[in-house]
Amino acid sequence: AQSVTQLGSHVSVSEGALVLLRCNYSSSVPPYLFWYVQYPNQGLQLLLKYTSAATLVKGINGFEAEFKKSETSFHLTKPSAHMSDAAEYFCAVSQAYGNKLVFGAGTILRVKS
Amino acid sequence: NAGVTQTPKFQVLKTGQSMTLQCAQDMNHNSMYWYRQDPGMGLRLIYYSASEGTTDKGEVPNGYNVSRLNKREFSLRLESAAPSQTSVYFCASRMTVGDYGYTFGSGTRLTVV
């Protein structure tokens, strides 16, 4: 079985500060990993995905994530937060050839001016 | 625009009423999914259809039924709505082979009173 743990249901940063959203996964087989963003009253938008190529993955809006197998982690970072980054972020895992995407509980990012 | 279309966007039901949530995608994707989103719990898989003609239970299937009408359409039915089914419902689709990106609809916000 696969699972995802997102540490911190709420994260608050100042505008211009580093954003770090934590995600740890559990998978018995090589995983595919995803980060999605959800703005208020909207659907989910894919930020980036890891599918066994480069371990450092760059996504949209300046976000990136690094796959660390030894730590079973896939943390999301952005060097400088913008007010427009305020949203809820979800980490998700699937098997390489599986049919199910399993989500973490989500982390709400607040950006202070 | 290409994507996943869900109808309706909002619905209020009385306990015991039935309704069907509609989902259609125009990307020629093979697999389709229904998730529910509840605060602090992320998205949980209700049912999925790996390909036209097949459906399988996800993590929380009780109280729901699905129909994969054709390759484009995947509907979710609540036969006798309960307050515990108050949630935001998302439909998603993906190609399955060579593409692990899931595309999500904008959601249906359902309230059962």
mmCIF file of N, CA, C and O in Angstrom, chain A residues 32 34 36 38 41-46 49 51 88 90 94-106, chain B residues 31 33 35 37 40-45 48 50 57-58 90 94 96 99-107 109:
data_model
loop_
_atom_site.group_PDB
_atom_site.id
_atom_site.type_symbol
_atom_site.label_atom_id
_atom_site.label_comp_id
_atom_site.label_asym_id
_atom_site.label_seq_id
_atom_site.Cartn_x
_atom_site.Cartn_y
_atom_site.Cartn_z
ATOM 1 N N TYR A 32 5.892 7.096 -8.413
ATOM 2 C CA TYR A 32 5.818 8.336 -9.158
ATOM 3 C C TYR A 32 5.217 9.353 -8.184
ATOM 4 O O TYR A 32 4.252 9.030 -7.483
ATOM 5 N N PHE A 34 3.967 13.476 -7.204
ATOM 6 C CA PHE A 34 3.356 14.668 -7.788
ATOM 7 C C PHE A 34 3.137 15.726 -6.705
ATOM 8 O O PHE A 34 2.903 15.405 -5.536
ATOM 9 N N TYR A 36 0.463 19.022 -6.436
ATOM 10 C CA TYR A 36 -0.634 19.777 -7.024
ATOM 11 C C TYR A 36 -0.895 21.008 -6.172
ATOM 12 O O TYR A 36 -0.694 20.999 -4.958
ATOM 13 N N GLN A 38 -3.986 23.948 -5.293
ATOM 14 C CA GLN A 38 -5.411 24.260 -5.397
ATOM 15 C C GLN A 38 -5.660 25.657 -4.858
ATOM 16 O O GLN A 38 -5.465 25.912 -3.670
ATOM 17 N N ASN A 41 -11.646 27.588 -4.182
ATOM 18 C CA ASN A 41 -12.818 27.294 -5.020
ATOM 19 C C ASN A 41 -12.449 26.899 -6.448
ATOM 20 O O ASN A 41 -13.225 27.149 -7.384
ATOM 21 N N GLN A 42 -11.284 26.298 -6.596
ATOM 22 C CA GLN A 42 -10.872 25.821 -7.916
ATOM 23 C C GLN A 42 -10.467 24.351 -7.843
ATOM 24 O O GLN A 42 -10.389 23.763 -6.769
ATOM 25 N N GLY A 43 -10.212 23.778 -9.011
ATOM 26 C CA GLY A 43 -9.731 22.405 -9.071
ATOM 27 C C GLY A 43 -8.249 22.333 -8.800
ATOM 28 O O GLY A 43 -7.625 23.313 -8.386
ATOM 29 N N LEU A 44 -7.666 21.161 -9.034
ATOM 30 C CA LEU A 44 -6.247 20.953 -8.780
ATOM 31 C C LEU A 44 -5.440 21.156 -10.052
ATOM 32 O O LEU A 44 -5.823 20.694 -11.126
ATOM 33 N N GLN A 45 -4.315 21.813 -9.886
ATOM 34 C CA GLN A 45 -3.421 22.082 -11.008
ATOM 35 C C GLN A 45 -2.075 21.426 -10.730
ATOM 36 O O GLN A 45 -1.521 21.566 -9.646
ATOM 37 N N LEU A 46 -1.556 20.704 -11.711
ATOM 38 C CA LEU A 46 -0.274 20.027 -11.527
ATOM 39 C C LEU A 46 0.872 21.043 -11.492
ATOM 40 O O LEU A 46 1.039 21.841 -12.405
ATOM 41 N N LYS A 49 6.024 16.831 -11.448
ATOM 42 C CA LYS A 49 5.941 15.391 -11.210
ATOM 43 C C LYS A 49 7.314 14.751 -11.356
ATOM 44 O O LYS A 49 8.148 15.196 -12.158
ATOM 45 N N THR A 51 8.997 11.147 -12.318
ATOM 46 C CA THR A 51 8.667 9.850 -12.924
ATOM 47 C C THR A 51 9.930 9.074 -13.253
ATOM 48 O O THR A 51 10.064 8.508 -14.339
ATOM 49 N N GLU A 88 -3.587 25.917 -1.303
ATOM 50 C CA GLU A 88 -3.375 24.624 -0.655
ATOM 51 C C GLU A 88 -2.586 23.727 -1.594
ATOM 52 O O GLU A 88 -2.873 23.675 -2.792
ATOM 53 N N PHE A 90 -0.938 19.877 -2.404
ATOM 54 C CA PHE A 90 -1.096 18.456 -2.149
ATOM 55 C C PHE A 90 0.044 17.671 -2.776
ATOM 56 O O PHE A 90 0.368 17.863 -3.953
ATOM 57 N N SER A 94 1.835 7.603 -6.832
ATOM 58 C CA SER A 94 1.227 6.475 -7.526
ATOM 59 C C SER A 94 2.328 5.481 -7.863
ATOM 60 O O SER A 94 3.509 5.820 -7.842
ATOM 61 N N GLN A 95 1.938 4.267 -8.173
ATOM 62 C CA GLN A 95 2.899 3.301 -8.654
ATOM 63 C C GLN A 95 3.242 3.626 -10.096
ATOM 64 O O GLN A 95 2.455 4.259 -10.791
ATOM 65 N N ALA A 96 4.385 3.151 -10.537
ATOM 66 C CA ALA A 96 4.837 3.458 -11.892
ATOM 67 C C ALA A 96 3.818 3.018 -12.939
ATOM 68 O O ALA A 96 3.556 3.718 -13.893
ATOM 69 N N TYR A 97 3.231 1.840 -12.753
ATOM 70 C CA TYR A 97 2.231 1.373 -13.709
ATOM 71 C C TYR A 97 0.891 1.152 -13.031
ATOM 72 O O TYR A 97 0.071 0.373 -13.470
ATOM 73 N N GLY A 98 0.681 1.852 -11.952
ATOM 74 C CA GLY A 98 -0.563 1.670 -11.220
ATOM 75 C C GLY A 98 -1.646 2.602 -11.690
ATOM 76 O O GLY A 98 -1.450 3.467 -12.529
ATOM 77 N N ASN A 99 -2.807 2.418 -11.127
ATOM 78 C CA ASN A 99 -3.958 3.195 -11.552
ATOM 79 C C ASN A 99 -4.492 4.123 -10.496
ATOM 80 O O ASN A 99 -5.501 4.769 -10.716
ATOM 81 N N LYS A 100 -3.847 4.181 -9.350
ATOM 82 C CA LYS A 100 -4.404 4.977 -8.272
ATOM 83 C C LYS A 100 -3.420 6.054 -7.837
ATOM 84 O O LYS A 100 -2.243 5.796 -7.635
ATOM 85 N N LEU A 101 -3.939 7.260 -7.680
ATOM 86 C CA LEU A 101 -3.171 8.384 -7.170
ATOM 87 C C LEU A 101 -3.618 8.602 -5.731
ATOM 88 O O LEU A 101 -4.791 8.853 -5.482
ATOM 89 N N VAL A 102 -2.661 8.480 -4.790
ATOM 90 C CA VAL A 102 -2.970 8.621 -3.369
ATOM 91 C C VAL A 102 -2.456 9.973 -2.886
ATOM 92 O O VAL A 102 -1.280 10.295 -3.067
ATOM 93 N N PHE A 103 -3.325 10.735 -2.238
ATOM 94 C CA PHE A 103 -3.001 12.101 -1.829
ATOM 95 C C PHE A 103 -2.646 12.194 -0.356
ATOM 96 O O PHE A 103 -3.151 11.442 0.478
ATOM 97 N N GLY A 104 -1.812 13.178 -0.047
ATOM 98 C CA GLY A 104 -1.631 13.588 1.329
ATOM 99 C C GLY A 104 -2.784 14.489 1.753
ATOM 100 O O GLY A 104 -3.652 14.829 0.956
ATOM 101 N N ALA A 105 -2.775 14.881 3.035
ATOM 102 C CA ALA A 105 -3.887 15.661 3.587
ATOM 103 C C ALA A 105 -3.865 17.120 3.157
ATOM 104 O O ALA A 105 -4.852 17.825 3.349
ATOM 105 N N GLY A 106 -2.747 17.570 2.601
ATOM 106 C CA GLY A 106 -2.665 18.940 2.124
ATOM 107 C C GLY A 106 -1.994 19.874 3.116
ATOM 108 O O GLY A 106 -2.043 19.659 4.330
ATOM 109 N N SER B 31 -8.241 6.357 -18.611
ATOM 110 C CA SER B 31 -8.649 6.167 -17.221
ATOM 111 C C SER B 31 -9.363 7.390 -16.674
ATOM 112 O O SER B 31 -8.997 8.524 -16.973
ATOM 113 N N TYR B 33 -11.486 8.912 -12.927
ATOM 114 C CA TYR B 33 -11.505 8.761 -11.468
ATOM 115 C C TYR B 33 -12.522 9.698 -10.840
ATOM 116 O O TYR B 33 -12.764 10.801 -11.352
ATOM 117 N N TYR B 35 -12.963 11.438 -7.014
ATOM 118 C CA TYR B 35 -12.419 11.682 -5.691
ATOM 119 C C TYR B 35 -13.397 12.560 -4.911
ATOM 120 O O TYR B 35 -14.145 13.340 -5.492
ATOM 121 N N GLN B 37 -13.192 15.422 -1.645
ATOM 122 C CA GLN B 37 -12.259 16.219 -0.864
ATOM 123 C C GLN B 37 -12.949 16.737 0.377
ATOM 124 O O GLN B 37 -13.979 17.409 0.296
ATOM 125 N N GLY B 40 -8.816 18.666 5.718
ATOM 126 C CA GLY B 40 -7.854 17.926 6.523
ATOM 127 C C GLY B 40 -7.648 16.487 6.114
ATOM 128 O O GLY B 40 -6.885 15.756 6.766
ATOM 129 N N MET B 41 -8.335 16.050 5.043
ATOM 130 C CA MET B 41 -8.217 14.643 4.640
ATOM 131 C C MET B 41 -7.707 14.485 3.218
ATOM 132 O O MET B 41 -7.628 13.372 2.709
ATOM 133 N N GLY B 42 -7.380 15.566 2.572
ATOM 134 C CA GLY B 42 -6.909 15.485 1.203
ATOM 135 C C GLY B 42 -8.015 14.992 0.279
ATOM 136 O O GLY B 42 -9.197 15.195 0.538
ATOM 137 N N LEU B 43 -7.616 14.330 -0.792
ATOM 138 C CA LEU B 43 -8.580 13.750 -1.719
ATOM 139 C C LEU B 43 -8.556 12.237 -1.563
ATOM 140 O O LEU B 43 -7.486 11.629 -1.534
ATOM 141 N N ARG B 44 -9.726 11.652 -1.473
ATOM 142 C CA ARG B 44 -9.834 10.205 -1.332
ATOM 143 C C ARG B 44 -10.565 9.618 -2.533
ATOM 144 O O ARG B 44 -11.594 10.145 -2.948
ATOM 145 N N LEU B 45 -10.030 8.517 -3.028
ATOM 146 C CA LEU B 45 -10.562 7.907 -4.236
ATOM 147 C C LEU B 45 -11.845 7.140 -3.933
ATOM 148 O O LEU B 45 -11.879 6.279 -3.045
ATOM 149 N N TYR B 48 -12.821 4.248 -9.666
ATOM 150 C CA TYR B 48 -12.091 4.588 -10.867
ATOM 151 C C TYR B 48 -12.426 3.605 -11.973
ATOM 152 O O TYR B 48 -12.970 2.512 -11.734
ATOM 153 N N ALA B 50 -10.295 2.107 -15.158
ATOM 154 C CA ALA B 50 -8.999 2.041 -15.828
ATOM 155 C C ALA B 50 -9.139 2.131 -17.344
ATOM 156 O O ALA B 50 -8.240 2.608 -18.032
ATOM 157 N N LYS B 57 -13.532 -0.267 -7.219
ATOM 158 C CA LYS B 57 -13.689 0.516 -6.004
ATOM 159 C C LYS B 57 -12.371 1.135 -5.588
ATOM 160 O O LYS B 57 -11.306 0.563 -5.760
ATOM 161 N N GLY B 58 -12.494 2.316 -5.004
ATOM 162 C CA GLY B 58 -11.345 2.970 -4.423
ATOM 163 C C GLY B 58 -11.366 2.832 -2.916
ATOM 164 O O GLY B 58 -11.809 1.826 -2.375
ATOM 165 N N PHE B 90 -14.415 15.642 -7.126
ATOM 166 C CA PHE B 90 -13.588 15.919 -8.291
ATOM 167 C C PHE B 90 -13.512 14.698 -9.188
ATOM 168 O O PHE B 90 -13.304 13.574 -8.719
ATOM 169 N N ARG B 94 -6.716 10.413 -17.071
ATOM 170 C CA ARG B 94 -5.334 10.368 -17.555
ATOM 171 C C ARG B 94 -5.227 9.335 -18.662
ATOM 172 O O ARG B 94 -6.055 8.446 -18.792
ATOM 173 N N THR B 96 -2.915 6.959 -19.169
ATOM 174 C CA THR B 96 -2.495 5.671 -18.619
ATOM 175 C C THR B 96 -1.124 5.232 -19.121
ATOM 176 O O THR B 96 -0.245 4.953 -18.332
ATOM 177 N N ASP B 99 1.970 8.499 -19.821
ATOM 178 C CA ASP B 99 1.584 9.824 -19.317
ATOM 179 C C ASP B 99 0.987 9.622 -17.954
ATOM 180 O O ASP B 99 -0.084 9.048 -17.827
ATOM 181 N N TYR B 100 1.682 10.106 -16.935
ATOM 182 C CA TYR B 100 1.182 9.896 -15.588
ATOM 183 C C TYR B 100 0.578 11.143 -14.998
ATOM 184 O O TYR B 100 0.352 11.223 -13.809
ATOM 185 N N GLY B 101 0.319 12.128 -15.849
ATOM 186 C CA GLY B 101 -0.331 13.332 -15.367
ATOM 187 C C GLY B 101 -1.834 13.159 -15.327
ATOM 188 O O GLY B 101 -2.447 12.682 -16.276
ATOM 189 N N TYR B 102 -2.429 13.502 -14.232
ATOM 190 C CA TYR B 102 -3.874 13.459 -14.062
ATOM 191 C C TYR B 102 -4.424 14.862 -14.302
ATOM 192 O O TYR B 102 -3.900 15.832 -13.759
ATOM 193 N N THR B 103 -5.504 14.956 -15.060
ATOM 194 C CA THR B 103 -6.182 16.229 -15.281
ATOM 195 C C THR B 103 -7.473 16.230 -14.480
ATOM 196 O O THR B 103 -8.271 15.299 -14.594
ATOM 197 N N PHE B 104 -7.679 17.289 -13.705
ATOM 198 C CA PHE B 104 -8.840 17.367 -12.821
ATOM 199 C C PHE B 104 -9.880 18.339 -13.358
ATOM 200 O O PHE B 104 -9.545 19.355 -13.982
ATOM 201 N N GLY B 105 -11.139 18.023 -13.083
ATOM 202 C CA GLY B 105 -12.210 18.960 -13.311
ATOM 203 C C GLY B 105 -12.243 20.008 -12.220
ATOM 204 O O GLY B 105 -11.460 19.961 -11.273
ATOM 205 N N SER B 106 -13.163 20.946 -12.326
ATOM 206 C CA SER B 106 -13.230 22.057 -11.378
ATOM 207 C C SER B 106 -14.042 21.737 -10.133
ATOM 208 O O SER B 106 -14.096 22.545 -9.217
ATOM 209 N N GLY B 107 -14.671 20.575 -10.096
ATOM 210 C CA GLY B 107 -15.334 20.125 -8.873
ATOM 211 C C GLY B 107 -16.823 20.388 -8.823
ATOM 212 O O GLY B 107 -17.344 21.272 -9.503
ATOM 213 N N ARG B 109 -19.560 20.966 -5.702
ATOM 214 C CA ARG B 109 -19.730 21.161 -4.258
ATOM 215 C C ARG B 109 -21.119 20.694 -3.878
ATOM 216 O O ARG B 109 -22.116 21.298 -4.279
#
